[in-house]
PDB file of C-alpha atoms in Angstrom:
ATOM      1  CA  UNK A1094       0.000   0.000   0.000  1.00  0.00           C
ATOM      2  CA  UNK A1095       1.513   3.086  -0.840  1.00  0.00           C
ATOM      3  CA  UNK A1096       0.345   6.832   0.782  1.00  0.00           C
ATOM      4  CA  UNK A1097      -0.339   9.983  -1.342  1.00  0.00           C
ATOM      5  CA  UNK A1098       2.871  10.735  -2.743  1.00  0.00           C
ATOM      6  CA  UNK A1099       3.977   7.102  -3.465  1.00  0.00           C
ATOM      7  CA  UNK A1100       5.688   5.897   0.054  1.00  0.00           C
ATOM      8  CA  UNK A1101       5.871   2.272   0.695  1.00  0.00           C
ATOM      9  CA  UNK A1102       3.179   1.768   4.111  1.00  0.00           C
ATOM     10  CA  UNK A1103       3.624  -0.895   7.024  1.00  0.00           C
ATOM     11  CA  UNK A1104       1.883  -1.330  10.154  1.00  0.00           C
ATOM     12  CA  UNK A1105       3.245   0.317  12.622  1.00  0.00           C
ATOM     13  CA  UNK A1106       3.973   3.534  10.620  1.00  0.00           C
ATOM     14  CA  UNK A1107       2.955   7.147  11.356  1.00  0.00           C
ATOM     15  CA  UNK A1108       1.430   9.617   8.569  1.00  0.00           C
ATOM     16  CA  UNK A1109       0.311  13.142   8.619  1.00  0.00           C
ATOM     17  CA  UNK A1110      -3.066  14.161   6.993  1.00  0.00           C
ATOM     18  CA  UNK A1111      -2.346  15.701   3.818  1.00  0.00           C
ATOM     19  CA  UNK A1112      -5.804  18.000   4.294  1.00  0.00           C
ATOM     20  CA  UNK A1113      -8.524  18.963   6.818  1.00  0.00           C
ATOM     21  CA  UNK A1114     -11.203  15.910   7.243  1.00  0.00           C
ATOM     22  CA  UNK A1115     -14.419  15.590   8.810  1.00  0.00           C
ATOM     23  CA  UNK A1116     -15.049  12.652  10.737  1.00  0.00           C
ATOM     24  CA  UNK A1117     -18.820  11.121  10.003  1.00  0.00           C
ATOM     25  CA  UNK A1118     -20.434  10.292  13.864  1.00  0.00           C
ATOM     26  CA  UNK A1119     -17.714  11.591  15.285  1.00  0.00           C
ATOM     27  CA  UNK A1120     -18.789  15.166  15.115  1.00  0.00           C
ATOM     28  CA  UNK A1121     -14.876  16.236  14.926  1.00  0.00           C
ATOM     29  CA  UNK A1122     -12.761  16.982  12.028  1.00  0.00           C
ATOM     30  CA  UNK A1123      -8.866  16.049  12.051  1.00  0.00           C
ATOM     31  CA  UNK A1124      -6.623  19.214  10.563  1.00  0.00           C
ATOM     32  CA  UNK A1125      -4.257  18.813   7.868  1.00  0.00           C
ATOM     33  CA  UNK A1126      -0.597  18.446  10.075  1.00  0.00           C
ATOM     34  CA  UNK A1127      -1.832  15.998  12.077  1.00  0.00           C
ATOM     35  CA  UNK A1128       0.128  13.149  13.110  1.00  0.00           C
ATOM     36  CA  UNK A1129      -1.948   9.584  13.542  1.00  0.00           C
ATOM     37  CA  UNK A1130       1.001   6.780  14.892  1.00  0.00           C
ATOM     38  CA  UNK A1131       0.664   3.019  14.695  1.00  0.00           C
ATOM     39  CA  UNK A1132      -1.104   2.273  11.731  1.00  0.00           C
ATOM     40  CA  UNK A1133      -2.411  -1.203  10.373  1.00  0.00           C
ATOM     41  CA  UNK A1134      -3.114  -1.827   6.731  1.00  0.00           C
ATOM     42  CA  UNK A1135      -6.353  -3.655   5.978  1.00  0.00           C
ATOM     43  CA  UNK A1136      -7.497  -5.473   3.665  1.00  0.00           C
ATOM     44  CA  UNK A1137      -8.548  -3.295   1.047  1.00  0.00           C
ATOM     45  CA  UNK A1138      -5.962  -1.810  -0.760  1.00  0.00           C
ATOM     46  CA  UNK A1139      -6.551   1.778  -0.072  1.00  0.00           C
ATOM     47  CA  UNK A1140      -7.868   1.733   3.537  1.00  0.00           C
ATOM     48  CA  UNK A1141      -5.405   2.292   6.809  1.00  0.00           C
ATOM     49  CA  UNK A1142      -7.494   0.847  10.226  1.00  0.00           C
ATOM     50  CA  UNK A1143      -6.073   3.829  13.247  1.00  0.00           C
ATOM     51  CA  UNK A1144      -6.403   5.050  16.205  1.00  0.00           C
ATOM     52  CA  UNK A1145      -6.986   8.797  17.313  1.00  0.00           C
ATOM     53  CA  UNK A1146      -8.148  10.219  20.632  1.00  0.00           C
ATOM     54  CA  UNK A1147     -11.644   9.731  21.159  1.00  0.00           C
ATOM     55  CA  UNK A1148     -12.453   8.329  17.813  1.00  0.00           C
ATOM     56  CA  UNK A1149     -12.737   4.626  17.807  1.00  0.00           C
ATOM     57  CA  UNK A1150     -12.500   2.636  14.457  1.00  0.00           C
ATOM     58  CA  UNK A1151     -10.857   5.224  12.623  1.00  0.00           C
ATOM     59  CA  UNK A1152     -10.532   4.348   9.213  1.00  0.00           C
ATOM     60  CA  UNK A1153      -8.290   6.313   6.806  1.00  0.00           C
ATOM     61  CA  UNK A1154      -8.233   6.591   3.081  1.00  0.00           C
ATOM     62  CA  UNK A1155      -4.312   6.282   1.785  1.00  0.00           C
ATOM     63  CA  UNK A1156      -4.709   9.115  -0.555  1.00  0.00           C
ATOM     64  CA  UNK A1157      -5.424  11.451   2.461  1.00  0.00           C
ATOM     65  CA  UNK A1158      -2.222  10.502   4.453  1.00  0.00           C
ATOM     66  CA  UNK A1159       1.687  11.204   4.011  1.00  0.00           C
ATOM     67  CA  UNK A1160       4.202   8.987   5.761  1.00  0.00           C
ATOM     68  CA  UNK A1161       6.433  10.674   8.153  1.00  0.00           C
TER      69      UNK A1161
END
């Protein structure tokens, strides 16, 4: 799986959001800058499974994320 600008992924990496997103029943949205650590790949090939404070099952799409 490869992020928005073409970097290999693997669990356990950290990415930064690439722009600002709003988080359906969350009722938060995540800023661009912002760091999410210890990823795990799914599945699908374009979906990243995360963690963030207070938002359980946090699923990312790749193109939205930059490794760091």
């Amino acid at each position: 799986m490869r992020d928005s600008v073409g970097n290999l992924l693997a669990d356990g990496d950290s990415v930064t959001l690439i722009k600002d997103l709003k988080v359906k029943g969350a009722g938060q949205t995540l800023k661009r800058g912002t760091v999410i650590r210890s990823i795990r790949l799914t599945g699908d090939e374009q979906e990243i499974d995360c963690r963030y404070e207070g938002i359980k099952g946090l699923v990312l799409r790749a193109e939205f994320v930059r490794k760091v």
